[in-house]
Amino acid sequence: MDQREFEHWQAVTSGSRHMWVEDAVTRMNGRGCLYYSGGESGIYMRITQDGMLQVGNYEGAIPHIGEALFRPGAERKCGSFSEAFQLACELGGRKFLADIFSGSQVPQMAEAGGMAQPMQM
């Protein structure tokens, strides 16, 4: 990771203190989706490709979320990725939906190779 990438990751992690953020690297690596809120420490929801939803806390996301220690609080196996995403939306409520689909994140998702998997039917 070069200095520019390091500064970008710090800005993204820091910006999550007040809103839910999707980790584009998790999605682009084909490992499902990871949503987190809280900066260096906070809460997260992870959805695997096979429809497992995991919620919990994380800490130590410095310099970025990939360095965090994740502590699952609950897991639920859903029938599909789409069902798990629907449950995540219910758990996260309006704030989660507004943050994830805000104008600031949608262009990042498009630039990264298309919309996130939850939008696929």
N, CA, C and O atoms as a printed pandas DataFrame, in Angstrom:
     atom_number atom_name residue_name chain_id  residue_number  x_coord  y_coord  z_coord
0              1         N          MET        A               1    0.855   -1.172    0.000
1              2        CA          MET        A               1    0.000    0.000    0.000
2              3         C          MET        A               1    0.896    1.228    0.000
3              4         O          MET        A               1    1.752    1.387    0.870
4              5         N          ASP        A               2    0.688    2.099   -0.990
5              6        CA          ASP        A               2    1.484    3.322   -1.030
6              7         C          ASP        A               2    0.824    4.413   -0.171
7              8         O          ASP        A               2   -0.258    4.206    0.378
8              9         N          GLN        A               3    1.474    5.558   -0.061
9             10        CA          GLN        A               3    0.993    6.639    0.811
10            11         C          GLN        A               3   -0.387    7.138    0.397
11            12         O          GLN        A               3   -1.225    7.424    1.251
12            13         N          ARG        A               4   -0.627    7.244   -0.910
13            14        CA          ARG        A               4   -1.923    7.732   -1.402
14            15         C          ARG        A               4   -3.038    6.746   -1.027
15            16         O          ARG        A               4   -4.108    7.159   -0.580
16            17         N          GLU        A               5   -2.788    5.463   -1.208
17            18        CA          GLU        A               5   -3.773    4.446   -0.842
18            19         C          GLU        A               5   -4.024    4.447    0.664
19            20         O          GLU        A               5   -5.164    4.316    1.112
20            21         N          PHE        A               6   -2.956    4.595    1.436
21            22        CA          PHE        A               6   -3.073    4.654    2.889
22            23         C          PHE        A               6   -3.962    5.820    3.313
23            24         O          PHE        A               6   -4.833    5.656    4.167
24            25         N          GLU        A               7   -3.750    6.984    2.729
25            26        CA          GLU        A               7   -4.553    8.161    3.067
26            27         C          GLU        A               7   -6.007    7.972    2.658
27            28         O          GLU        A               7   -6.913    8.404    3.370
28            29         N          HIS        A               8   -6.234    7.329    1.519
29            30        CA          HIS        A               8   -7.604    7.056    1.085
30            31         C          HIS        A               8   -8.313    6.136    2.077
31            32         O          HIS        A               8   -9.446    6.411    2.471
32            33         N          TRP        A               9   -7.655    5.039    2.489
33            34        CA          TRP        A               9   -8.249    4.106    3.438
34            35         C          TRP        A               9   -8.541    4.791    4.768
35            36         O          TRP        A               9   -9.575    4.537    5.385
36            37         N          GLN        A              10   -7.639    5.650    5.206
37            38        CA          GLN        A              10   -7.878    6.368    6.465
38            39         C          GLN        A              10   -9.107    7.260    6.339
39            40         O          GLN        A              10   -9.918    7.324    7.263
40            41         N          ALA        A              11   -9.256    7.942    5.221
41            42        CA          ALA        A              11  -10.407    8.825    5.015
42            43         C          ALA        A              11  -11.702    8.027    4.987
43            44         O          ALA        A              11  -12.697    8.451    5.575
44            45         N          VAL        A              12  -11.710    6.889    4.319
45            46        CA          VAL        A              12  -12.915    6.059    4.257
46            47         C          VAL        A              12  -13.280    5.541    5.636
47            48         O          VAL        A              12  -14.439    5.631    6.042
48            49         N          THR        A              13  -12.315    5.002    6.360
49            50        CA          THR        A              13  -12.582    4.470    7.695
50            51         C          THR        A              13  -13.041    5.570    8.638
51            52         O          THR        A              13  -13.986    5.384    9.404
52            53         N          SER        A              14  -12.380    6.702    8.583
53            54        CA          SER        A              14  -12.768    7.824    9.434
54            55         C          SER        A              14  -14.181    8.297    9.103
55            56         O          SER        A              14  -14.948    8.645   10.000
56            57         N          GLY        A              15  -14.521    8.309    7.821
57            58        CA          GLY        A              15  -15.837    8.765    7.390
58            59         C          GLY        A              15  -16.964    7.853    7.826
59            60         O          GLY        A              15  -18.125    8.262    7.804
60            61         N          SER        A              16  -16.655    6.627    8.221
61            62        CA          SER        A              16  -17.711    5.697    8.622
62            63         C          SER        A              16  -18.244    5.992   10.018
63            64         O          SER        A              16  -19.193    5.345   10.459
64            65         N          ARG        A              17  -17.658    6.948   10.718
65            66        CA          ARG        A              17  -18.123    7.247   12.080
66            67         C          ARG        A              17  -19.565    7.717   12.114
67            68         O          ARG        A              17  -20.262    7.534   13.112
68            69         N          HIS        A              18  -20.008    8.316   11.032
69            70        CA          HIS        A              18  -21.345    8.901   11.029
70            71         C          HIS        A              18  -22.274    8.256   10.013
71            72         O          HIS        A              18  -23.422    8.678    9.870
72            73         N          MET        A              19  -21.792    7.237    9.304
73            74        CA          MET        A              19  -22.659    6.588    8.328
74            75         C          MET        A              19  -22.184    5.168    8.022
75            76         O          MET        A              19  -21.021    4.824    8.230
76            77         N          TRP        A              20  -23.105    4.366    7.530
77            78        CA          TRP        A              20  -22.765    3.019    7.074
78            79         C          TRP        A              20  -21.968    3.132    5.788
79            80         O          TRP        A              20  -22.269    3.961    4.930
80            81         N          VAL        A              21  -20.948    2.293    5.661
81            82        CA          VAL        A              21  -20.087    2.277    4.483
82            83         C          VAL        A              21  -19.963    0.834    4.012
83            84         O          VAL        A              21  -19.866   -0.084    4.827
84            85         N          GLU        A              22  -19.966    0.636    2.692
85            86        CA          GLU        A              22  -19.695   -0.683    2.145
86            87         C          GLU        A              22  -18.214   -0.784    1.820
87            88         O          GLU        A              22  -17.637    0.140    1.246
88            89         N          ASP        A              23  -17.597   -1.901    2.185
89            90        CA          ASP        A              23  -16.205   -2.146    1.836
90            91         C          ASP        A              23  -16.167   -2.712    0.424
91            92         O          ASP        A              23  -16.509   -3.873    0.198
92            93         N          ALA        A              24  -15.747   -1.883   -0.520
93            94        CA          ALA        A              24  -15.722   -2.290   -1.932
94            95         C          ALA        A              24  -14.756   -3.443   -2.178
95            96         O          ALA        A              24  -14.993   -4.257   -3.071
96            97         N          VAL        A              25  -13.684   -3.531   -1.413
97            98        CA          VAL        A              25  -12.694   -4.591   -1.617
98            99         C          VAL        A              25  -13.319   -5.966   -1.370
99           100         O          VAL        A              25  -13.055   -6.902   -2.124
100          101         N          THR        A              26  -14.130   -6.100   -0.341
101          102        CA          THR        A              26  -14.791   -7.376   -0.052
102          103         C          THR        A              26  -15.661   -7.790   -1.224
103          104         O          THR        A              26  -15.615   -8.943   -1.652
104          105         N          ARG        A              27  -16.454   -6.863   -1.749
105          106        CA          ARG        A              27  -17.335   -7.151   -2.875
106          107         C          ARG        A              27  -16.536   -7.488   -4.126
107          108         O          ARG        A              27  -16.836   -8.468   -4.807
108          109         N          MET        A              28  -15.523   -6.686   -4.434
109          110        CA          MET        A              28  -14.738   -6.895   -5.652
110          111         C          MET        A              28  -13.948   -8.200   -5.607
111          112         O          MET        A              28  -13.642   -8.767   -6.657
112          113         N          ASN        A              29  -13.616   -8.683   -4.426
113          114        CA          ASN        A              29  -12.904   -9.952   -4.287
114          115         C          ASN        A              29  -13.848  -11.154   -4.354
115          116         O          ASN        A              29  -13.418  -12.300   -4.225
116          117         N          GLY        A              30  -15.144  -10.878   -4.557
117          118        CA          GLY        A              30  -16.105  -11.971   -4.658
118          119         C          GLY        A              30  -16.414  -12.640   -3.333
119          120         O          GLY        A              30  -16.812  -13.805   -3.297
120          121         N          ARG        A              31  -16.231  -11.904   -2.242
121          122        CA          ARG        A              31  -16.430  -12.480   -0.904
122          123         C          ARG        A              31  -17.702  -11.967   -0.237
123          124         O          ARG        A              31  -17.788  -11.925    0.991
124          125         N          GLY        A              32  -18.687  -11.577   -1.039
125          126        CA          GLY        A              32  -19.933  -11.067   -0.484
126          127         C          GLY        A              32  -19.843   -9.575   -0.241
127          128         O          GLY        A              32  -19.185   -8.855   -0.993
128          129         N          CYS        A              33  -20.506   -9.108    0.813
129          130        CA          CYS        A              33  -20.513   -7.674    1.140
130          131         C          CYS        A              33  -20.225   -7.481    2.626
131          132         O          CYS        A              33  -20.614   -8.292    3.465
132          133         N          LEU        A              34  -19.539   -6.391    2.922
133          134        CA          LEU        A              34  -19.246   -6.003    4.295
134          135         C          LEU        A              34  -19.667   -4.551    4.454
135          136         O          LEU        A              34  -19.192   -3.674    3.732
136          137         N          TYR        A              35  -20.560   -4.304    5.405
137          138        CA          TYR        A              35  -21.024   -2.960    5.722
138          139         C          TYR        A              35  -20.597   -2.655    7.155
139          140         O          TYR        A              35  -20.727   -3.499    8.041
140          141         N          TYR        A              36  -20.087   -1.447    7.377
141          142        CA          TYR        A              36  -19.634   -1.119    8.723
142          143         C          TYR        A              36  -19.908    0.345    9.032
143          144         O          TYR        A              36  -20.035    1.179    8.135
144          145         N          SER        A              37  -19.996    0.632   10.315
145          146        CA          SER        A              37  -20.277    1.982   10.788
146          147         C          SER        A              37  -19.582    2.180   12.128
147          148         O          SER        A              37  -19.779    1.394   13.055
148          149         N          GLY        A              38  -18.776    3.220   12.233
149          150        CA          GLY        A              38  -18.172    3.501   13.519
150          151         C          GLY        A              38  -16.744    3.965   13.513
151          152         O          GLY        A              38  -16.199    4.237   14.582
152          153         N          GLY        A              39  -16.096    4.072   12.352
153          154        CA          GLY        A              39  -14.704    4.504   12.336
154          155         C          GLY        A              39  -13.770    3.388   12.756
155          156         O          GLY        A              39  -13.879    2.270   12.252
156          157         N          GLU        A              40  -12.855    3.670   13.671
157          158        CA          GLU        A              40  -11.870    2.684   14.113
158          159         C          GLU        A              40  -12.530    1.485   14.791
159          160         O          GLU        A              40  -12.054    0.358   14.658
160          161         N          SER        A              41  -13.612    1.717   15.509
161          162        CA          SER        A              41  -14.369    0.664   16.181
162          163         C          SER        A              41  -15.848    0.925   15.976
163          164         O          SER        A              41  -16.279    2.078   15.963
164          165         N          GLY        A              42  -16.628   -0.127   15.816
165          166        CA          GLY        A              42  -18.058    0.070   15.610
166          167         C          GLY        A              42  -18.782   -1.234   15.363
167          168         O          GLY        A              42  -18.399   -2.283   15.881
168          169         N          ILE        A              43  -19.840   -1.156   14.560
169          170        CA          ILE        A              43  -20.663   -2.313   14.254
170          171         C          ILE        A              43  -20.528   -2.661   12.776
171          172         O          ILE        A              43  -20.153   -1.823   11.956
172          173         N          TYR        A              44  -20.842   -3.915   12.453
173          174        CA          TYR        A              44  -20.763   -4.340   11.061
174          175         C          TYR        A              44  -21.839   -5.366   10.745
175          176         O          TYR        A              44  -22.404   -5.999   11.637
176          177         N          MET        A              45  -22.107   -5.514    9.456
177          178        CA          MET        A              45  -22.938   -6.591    8.929
178          179         C          MET        A              45  -22.192   -7.147    7.721
179          180         O          MET        A              45  -21.758   -6.394    6.849
180          181         N          ARG        A              46  -22.048   -8.469    7.676
181          182        CA          ARG        A              46  -21.363   -9.141    6.570
182          183         C          ARG        A              46  -22.337  -10.146    5.955
183          184         O          ARG        A              46  -23.015  -10.889    6.665
184          185         N          ILE        A              47  -22.392  -10.154    4.619
185          186        CA          ILE        A              47  -23.226  -11.105    3.896
186          187         C          ILE        A              47  -22.311  -11.921    2.990
187          188         O          ILE        A              47  -21.591  -11.364    2.162
188          189         N          THR        A              48  -22.341  -13.231    3.149
189          190        CA          THR        A              48  -21.524  -14.089    2.294
190          191         C          THR        A              48  -22.293  -14.427    1.015
191          192         O          THR        A              48  -23.506  -14.237    0.935
192          193         N          GLN        A              49  -21.570  -14.925    0.028
193          194        CA          GLN        A              49  -22.177  -15.278   -1.261
194          195         C          GLN        A              49  -23.286  -16.305   -1.098
195          196         O          GLN        A              49  -24.248  -16.292   -1.865
196          197         N          ASP        A              50  -23.177  -17.193   -0.119
197          198        CA          ASP        A              50  -24.174  -18.245    0.056
198          199         C          ASP        A              50  -25.349  -17.832    0.949
199          200         O          ASP        A              50  -26.198  -18.664    1.269
200          201         N          GLY        A              51  -25.409  -16.551    1.356
201          202        CA          GLY        A              51  -26.568  -16.060    2.090
202          203         C          GLY        A              51  -26.466  -16.064    3.598
203          204         O          GLY        A              51  -27.490  -15.997    4.277
204          205         N          MET        A              52  -25.271  -16.141    4.143
205          206        CA          MET        A              52  -25.088  -16.053    5.600
206          207         C          MET        A              52  -24.980  -14.574    5.987
207          208         O          MET        A              52  -24.163  -13.841    5.430
208          209         N          LEU        A              53  -25.799  -14.145    6.934
209          210        CA          LEU        A              53  -25.720  -12.784    7.459
210          211         C          LEU        A              53  -25.096  -12.847    8.841
211          212         O          LEU        A              53  -25.560  -13.586    9.709
212          213         N          GLN        A              54  -24.054  -12.076    9.037
213          214        CA          GLN        A              54  -23.360  -12.013   10.327
214          215         C          GLN        A              54  -23.376  -10.561   10.778
215          216         O          GLN        A              54  -23.069   -9.664    9.993
216          217         N          VAL        A              55  -23.729  -10.322   12.030
217          218        CA          VAL        A              55  -23.694   -8.978   12.603
218          219         C          VAL        A              55  -22.845   -9.019   13.865
219          220         O          VAL        A              55  -22.785  -10.035   14.558
220          221         N          GLY        A              56  -22.192   -7.902   14.151
221          222        CA          GLY        A              56  -21.365   -7.861   15.346
222          223         C          GLY        A              56  -20.623   -6.551   15.471
223          224         O          GLY        A              56  -21.009   -5.539   14.887
224          225         N          ASN        A              57  -19.547   -6.585   16.246
225          226        CA          ASN        A              57  -18.716   -5.411   16.503
226          227         C          ASN        A              57  -17.331   -5.638   15.925
227          228         O          ASN        A              57  -16.900   -6.773   15.724
228          229         N          TYR        A              58  -16.648   -4.541   15.662
229          230        CA          TYR        A              58  -15.255   -4.633   15.239
230          231         C          TYR        A              58  -14.459   -3.562   15.976
231          232         O          TYR        A              58  -15.015   -2.589   16.485
232          233         N          GLU        A              59  -13.144   -3.767   16.020
233          234        CA          GLU        A              59  -12.252   -2.759   16.595
234          235         C          GLU        A              59  -10.906   -2.840   15.888
235          236         O          GLU        A              59  -10.549   -3.874   15.324
236          237         N          GLY        A              60  -10.178   -1.759   15.923
237          238        CA          GLY        A              60   -8.832   -1.721   15.361
238          239         C          GLY        A              60   -8.778   -1.577   13.855
239          240         O          GLY        A              60   -7.883   -2.131   13.217
240          241         N          ALA        A              61   -9.711   -0.850   13.274
241          242        CA          ALA        A              61   -9.745   -0.671   11.821
242          243         C          ALA        A              61   -8.791    0.436   11.381
243          244         O          ALA        A              61   -9.199    1.371   10.691
244          245         N          ILE        A              62   -7.561    0.337   11.768
245          246        CA          ILE        A              62   -6.545    1.320   11.391
246          247         C          ILE        A              62   -5.388    0.559   10.766
247          248         O          ILE        A              62   -4.872   -0.349   11.417
248          249         N          PRO        A              63   -4.956    0.852    9.586
249          250        CA          PRO        A              63   -5.353    2.014    8.799
250          251         C          PRO        A              63   -6.663    1.835    8.050
251          252         O          PRO        A              63   -7.205    2.818    7.545
252          253         N          HIS        A              64   -7.199    0.606    7.959
253          254        CA          HIS        A              64   -8.458    0.424    7.237
254          255         C          HIS        A              64   -9.216   -0.776    7.814
255          256         O          HIS        A              64   -8.707   -1.488    8.679
256          257         N          ILE        A              65  -10.438   -0.986    7.320
257          258        CA          ILE        A              65  -11.330   -2.011    7.867
258          259         C          ILE        A              65  -10.747   -3.418    7.727
259          260         O          ILE        A              65  -11.095   -4.308    8.503
260          261         N          GLY        A              66   -9.873   -3.628    6.757
261          262        CA          GLY        A              66   -9.252   -4.934    6.581
262          263         C          GLY        A              66   -8.358   -5.339    7.737
263          264         O          GLY        A              66   -8.024   -6.516    7.876
264          265         N          GLU        A              67   -7.970   -4.395    8.559
265          266        CA          GLU        A              67   -7.117   -4.671    9.722
266          267         C          GLU        A              67   -7.914   -4.901   10.999
267          268         O          GLU        A              67   -7.338   -5.215   12.040
268          269         N          ALA        A              68   -9.226   -4.749   10.929
269          270        CA          ALA        A              68  -10.057   -4.823   12.133
270          271         C          ALA        A              68  -10.175   -6.248   12.674
271          272         O          ALA        A              68  -10.037   -7.229   11.943
272          273         N          LEU        A              69  -10.434   -6.323   13.966
273          274        CA          LEU        A              69  -10.767   -7.573   14.635
274          275         C          LEU        A              69  -12.294   -7.620   14.714
275          276         O          LEU        A              69  -12.908   -6.772   15.361
276          277         N          PHE        A              70  -12.908   -8.610   14.058
277          278        CA          PHE        A              70  -14.364   -8.724   14.014
278          279         C          PHE        A              70  -14.835   -9.699   15.075
279          280         O          PHE        A              70  -14.292  -10.795   15.219
280          281         N          ARG        A              71  -15.862   -9.283   15.823
281          282        CA          ARG        A              71  -16.449  -10.120   16.863
282          283         C          ARG        A              71  -17.931  -10.341   16.531
283          284         O          ARG        A              71  -18.763   -9.469   16.782
284          285         N          PRO        A              72  -18.250  -11.502   15.970
285          286        CA          PRO        A              72  -19.649  -11.766   15.614
286          287         C          PRO        A              72  -20.547  -11.779   16.848
287          288         O          PRO        A              72  -20.179  -12.304   17.899
288          289         N          GLY        A              73  -21.718  -11.199   16.699
289          290        CA          GLY        A              73  -22.704  -11.223   17.766
290          291         C          GLY        A              73  -23.822  -12.202   17.453
291          292         O          GLY        A              73  -24.369  -12.847   18.347
292          293         N          ALA        A              74  -24.162  -12.307   16.152
293          294        CA          ALA        A              74  -25.221  -13.220   15.721
294          295         C          ALA        A              74  -25.011  -13.557   14.250
295          296         O          ALA        A              74  -24.461  -12.766   13.484
296          297         N          GLU        A              75  -25.458  -14.739   13.877
297          298        CA          GLU        A              75  -25.417  -15.184   12.486
298          299         C          GLU        A              75  -26.760  -15.794   12.131
299          300         O          GLU        A              75  -27.443  -16.381   12.969
300          301         N          ARG        A              76  -27.124  -15.637   10.846
301          302        CA          ARG        A              76  -28.367  -16.260   10.377
302          303         C          ARG        A              76  -28.170  -16.698    8.942
303          304         O          ARG        A              76  -27.762  -15.906    8.093
304          305         N          LYS        A              77  -28.459  -17.955    8.672
305          306        CA          LYS        A              77  -28.366  -18.489    7.321
306          307         C          LYS        A              77  -29.685  -18.208    6.614
307          308         O          LYS        A              77  -30.742  -18.682    7.031
308          309         N          CYS        A              78  -29.609  -17.446    5.557
309          310        CA          CYS        A              78  -30.783  -17.114    4.761
310          311         C          CYS        A              78  -30.771  -17.983    3.506
311          312         O          CYS        A              78  -29.768  -18.635    3.216
312          313         N          GLY        A              79  -31.849  -17.997    2.779
313          314        CA          GLY        A              79  -31.949  -18.837    1.598
314          315         C          GLY        A              79  -31.062  -18.410    0.449
315          316         O          GLY        A              79  -30.700  -19.226   -0.399
316          317         N          SER        A              80  -30.707  -17.118    0.415
317          318        CA          SER        A              80  -29.893  -16.601   -0.686
318          319         C          SER        A              80  -29.240  -15.289   -0.246
319          320         O          SER        A              80  -29.540  -14.742    0.815
320          321         N          PHE        A              81  -28.343  -14.809   -1.096
321          322        CA          PHE        A              81  -27.707  -13.521   -0.850
322          323         C          PHE        A              81  -28.770  -12.426   -0.762
323          324         O          PHE        A              81  -28.718  -11.570    0.122
324          325         N          SER        A              82  -29.734  -12.461   -1.688
325          326        CA          SER        A              82  -30.783  -11.434   -1.716
326          327         C          SER        A              82  -31.607  -11.424   -0.432
327          328         O          SER        A              82  -31.936  -10.358    0.087
328          329         N          GLU        A              83  -31.943  -12.610    0.082
329          330        CA          GLU        A              83  -32.701  -12.684    1.334
330          331         C          GLU        A              83  -31.875  -12.136    2.499
331          332         O          GLU        A              83  -32.409  -11.447    3.368
332          333         N          ALA        A              84  -30.583  -12.440    2.518
333          334        CA          ALA        A              84  -29.717  -11.928    3.582
334          335         C          ALA        A              84  -29.611  -10.412    3.502
335          336         O          ALA        A              84  -29.612   -9.736    4.531
336          337         N          PHE        A              85  -29.518   -9.866    2.281
337          338        CA          PHE        A              85  -29.456   -8.418    2.120
338          339         C          PHE        A              85  -30.757   -7.767    2.588
339          340         O          PHE        A              85  -30.731   -6.710    3.219
340          341         N          GLN        A              86  -31.886   -8.392    2.283
341          342        CA          GLN        A              86  -33.170   -7.863    2.740
342          343         C          GLN        A              86  -33.224   -7.819    4.267
343          344         O          GLN        A              86  -33.698   -6.842    4.847
344          345         N          LEU        A              87  -32.743   -8.865    4.908
345          346        CA          LEU        A              87  -32.715   -8.896    6.370
346          347         C          LEU        A              87  -31.773   -7.819    6.911
347          348         O          LEU        A              87  -32.088   -7.163    7.904
348          349         N          ALA        A              88  -30.620   -7.636    6.263
349          350        CA          ALA        A              88  -29.687   -6.577    6.680
350          351         C          ALA        A              88  -30.356   -5.212    6.592
351          352         O          ALA        A              88  -30.177   -4.370    7.472
352          353         N          CYS        A              89  -31.127   -4.993    5.529
353          354        CA          CYS        A              89  -31.840   -3.720    5.372
354          355         C          CYS        A              89  -32.860   -3.522    6.484
355          356         O          CYS        A              89  -33.018   -2.414    6.996
356          357         N          GLU        A              90  -33.548   -4.590    6.856
357          358        CA          GLU        A              90  -34.513   -4.511    7.952
358          359         C          GLU        A              90  -33.808   -4.195    9.266
359          360         O          GLU        A              90  -34.274   -3.360   10.041
360          361         N          LEU        A              91  -32.689   -4.862    9.513
361          362        CA          LEU        A              91  -31.942   -4.621   10.751
362          363         C          LEU        A              91  -31.361   -3.211   10.792
363          364         O          LEU        A              91  -31.414   -2.546   11.827
364          365         N          GLY        A              92  -30.813   -2.761    9.680
365          366        CA          GLY        A              92  -30.176   -1.443    9.619
366          367         C          GLY        A              92  -31.159   -0.289    9.563
367          368         O          GLY        A              92  -30.836    0.828    9.967
368          369         N          GLY        A              93  -32.355   -0.555    9.065
369          370        CA          GLY        A              93  -33.399    0.461    9.001
370          371         C          GLY        A              93  -33.131    1.557    7.976
371          372         O          GLY        A              93  -32.300    1.417    7.080
372          373         N          ARG        A              94  -33.852    2.633    8.141
373          374        CA          ARG        A              94  -33.756    3.757    7.201
374          375         C          ARG        A              94  -32.354    4.335    7.112
375          376         O          ARG        A              94  -31.897    4.688    6.026
376          377         N          LYS        A              95  -31.674    4.434    8.235
377          378        CA          LYS        A              95  -30.320    4.997    8.255
378          379         C          LYS        A              95  -29.391    4.178    7.371
379          380         O          LYS        A              95  -28.629    4.742    6.585
380          381         N          PHE        A              96  -29.447    2.857    7.490
381          382        CA          PHE        A              96  -28.621    1.971    6.673
382          383         C          PHE        A              96  -28.927    2.185    5.193
383          384         O          PHE        A              96  -28.012    2.372    4.391
384          385         N          LEU        A              97  -30.195    2.159    4.832
385          386        CA          LEU        A              97  -30.580    2.335    3.429
386          387         C          LEU        A              97  -30.143    3.697    2.887
387          388         O          LEU        A              97  -29.599    3.792    1.787
388          389         N          ALA        A              98  -30.385    4.736    3.661
389          390        CA          ALA        A              98  -30.013    6.082    3.219
390          391         C          ALA        A              98  -28.504    6.202    3.038
391          392         O          ALA        A              98  -28.040    6.806    2.070
392          393         N          ASP        A              99  -27.742    5.634    3.958
393          394        CA          ASP        A              99  -26.282    5.725    3.870
394          395         C          ASP        A              99  -25.729    4.916    2.700
395          396         O          ASP        A              99  -24.896    5.412    1.941
396          397         N          ILE        A             100  -26.183    3.685    2.552
397          398        CA          ILE        A             100  -25.649    2.807    1.509
398          399         C          ILE        A             100  -26.023    3.295    0.115
399          400         O          ILE        A             100  -25.224    3.183   -0.814
400          401         N          PHE        A             101  -27.206    3.826   -0.035
401          402        CA          PHE        A             101  -27.640    4.269   -1.354
402          403         C          PHE        A             101  -27.564    5.785   -1.526
403          404         O          PHE        A             101  -28.223    6.353   -2.397
404          405         N          SER        A             102  -26.757    6.434   -0.691
405          406        CA          SER        A             102  -26.573    7.881   -0.825
406          407         C          SER        A             102  -25.799    8.191   -2.095
407          408         O          SER        A             102  -25.116    7.323   -2.638
408          409         N          GLY        A             103  -25.899    9.391   -2.554
409          410        CA          GLY        A             103  -25.200    9.804   -3.768
410          411         C          GLY        A             103  -23.705    9.650   -3.676
411          412         O          GLY        A             103  -23.046    9.482   -4.702
412          413         N          SER        A             104  -23.137    9.702   -2.470
413          414        CA          SER        A             104  -21.683    9.622   -2.340
414          415         C          SER        A             104  -21.157    8.209   -2.539
415          416         O          SER        A             104  -20.000    8.047   -2.927
416          417         N          GLN        A             105  -21.958    7.184   -2.289
417          418        CA          GLN        A             105  -21.466    5.815   -2.432
418          419         C          GLN        A             105  -21.845    5.179   -3.755
419          420         O          GLN        A             105  -21.106    4.330   -4.254
420          421         N          VAL        A             106  -22.969    5.559   -4.339
421          422        CA          VAL        A             106  -23.411    4.926   -5.577
422          423         C          VAL        A             106  -22.384    5.091   -6.699
423          424         O          VAL        A             106  -22.111    4.112   -7.393
424          425         N          PRO        A             107  -21.791    6.289   -6.918
425          426        CA          PRO        A             107  -20.764    6.388   -7.959
426          427         C          PRO        A             107  -19.559    5.500   -7.684
427          428         O          PRO        A             107  -18.984    4.951   -8.625
428          429         N          GLN        A             108  -19.158    5.341   -6.423
429          430        CA          GLN        A             108  -18.032    4.472   -6.090
430          431         C          GLN        A             108  -18.360    3.036   -6.458
431          432         O          GLN        A             108  -17.498    2.319   -6.965
432          433         N          MET        A             109  -19.586    2.606   -6.213
433          434        CA          MET        A             109  -19.991    1.253   -6.540
434          435         C          MET        A             109  -19.967    1.055   -8.054
435          436         O          MET        A             109  -19.532    0.006   -8.530
436          437         N          ALA        A             110  -20.424    2.040   -8.811
437          438        CA          ALA        A             110  -20.441    1.935  -10.272
438          439         C          ALA        A             110  -19.032    1.903  -10.834
439          440         O          ALA        A             110  -18.750    1.127  -11.746
440          441         N          GLU        A             111  -18.142    2.734  -10.305
441          442        CA          GLU        A             111  -16.764    2.770  -10.780
442          443         C          GLU        A             111  -16.046    1.465  -10.496
443          444         O          GLU        A             111  -15.131    1.089  -11.229
444          445         N          ALA        A             112  -16.447    0.774   -9.447
445          446        CA          ALA        A             112  -15.775   -0.459   -9.047
446          447         C          ALA        A             112  -16.216   -1.656   -9.871
447          448         O          ALA        A             112  -15.834   -2.787   -9.569
448          449         N          GLY        A             113  -17.009   -1.429  -10.903
449          450        CA          GLY        A             113  -17.382   -2.540  -11.766
450          451         C          GLY        A             113  -18.859   -2.866  -11.741
451          452         O          GLY        A             113  -19.239   -4.011  -11.985
452          453         N          GLY        A             114  -19.688   -1.903  -11.456
453          454        CA          GLY        A             114  -21.120   -2.137  -11.473
454          455         C          GLY        A             114  -21.721   -2.021  -10.104
455          456         O          GLY        A             114  -21.024   -1.838   -9.106
456          457         N          MET        A             115  -23.017   -2.130  -10.074
457          458        CA          MET        A             115  -23.728   -2.033   -8.808
458          459         C          MET        A             115  -23.395   -3.232   -7.934
459          460         O          MET        A             115  -23.001   -4.287   -8.432
460          461         N          ALA        A             116  -23.551   -3.064   -6.665
461          462        CA          ALA        A             116  -23.280   -4.141   -5.711
462          463         C          ALA        A             116  -24.246   -5.292   -5.936
463          464         O          ALA        A             116  -25.325   -5.092   -6.495
464          465         N          GLN        A             117  -23.886   -6.464   -5.521
465          466        CA          GLN        A             117  -24.694   -7.653   -5.729
466          467         C          GLN        A             117  -26.094   -7.571   -5.182
467          468         O          GLN        A             117  -26.984   -8.187   -5.768
468          469         N          PRO        A             118  -26.366   -6.851   -4.090
469          470        CA          PRO        A             118  -27.731   -6.824   -3.585
470          471         C          PRO        A             118  -28.748   -6.344   -4.609
471          472         O          PRO        A             118  -29.937   -6.636   -4.479
472          473         N          MET        A             119  -28.300   -5.608   -5.628
473          474        CA          MET        A             119  -29.217   -5.084   -6.615
474          475         C          MET        A             119  -29.535   -6.122   -7.690
475          476         O          MET        A             119  -30.460   -5.903   -8.472
476          477         N          GLN        A             120  -28.820   -7.228   -7.764
477          478        CA          GLN        A             120  -29.057   -8.251   -8.769
478          479         C          GLN        A             120  -30.278   -9.064   -8.383
479          480         O          GLN        A             120  -30.481   -9.375   -7.209
480          481         N          MET        A             121  -31.065   -9.396   -9.340
481          482        CA          MET        A             121  -32.257  -10.202   -9.102
482          483         C          MET        A             121  -32.126  -11.547   -9.773
483          484         O          MET        A             121  -33.035  -12.373   -9.686
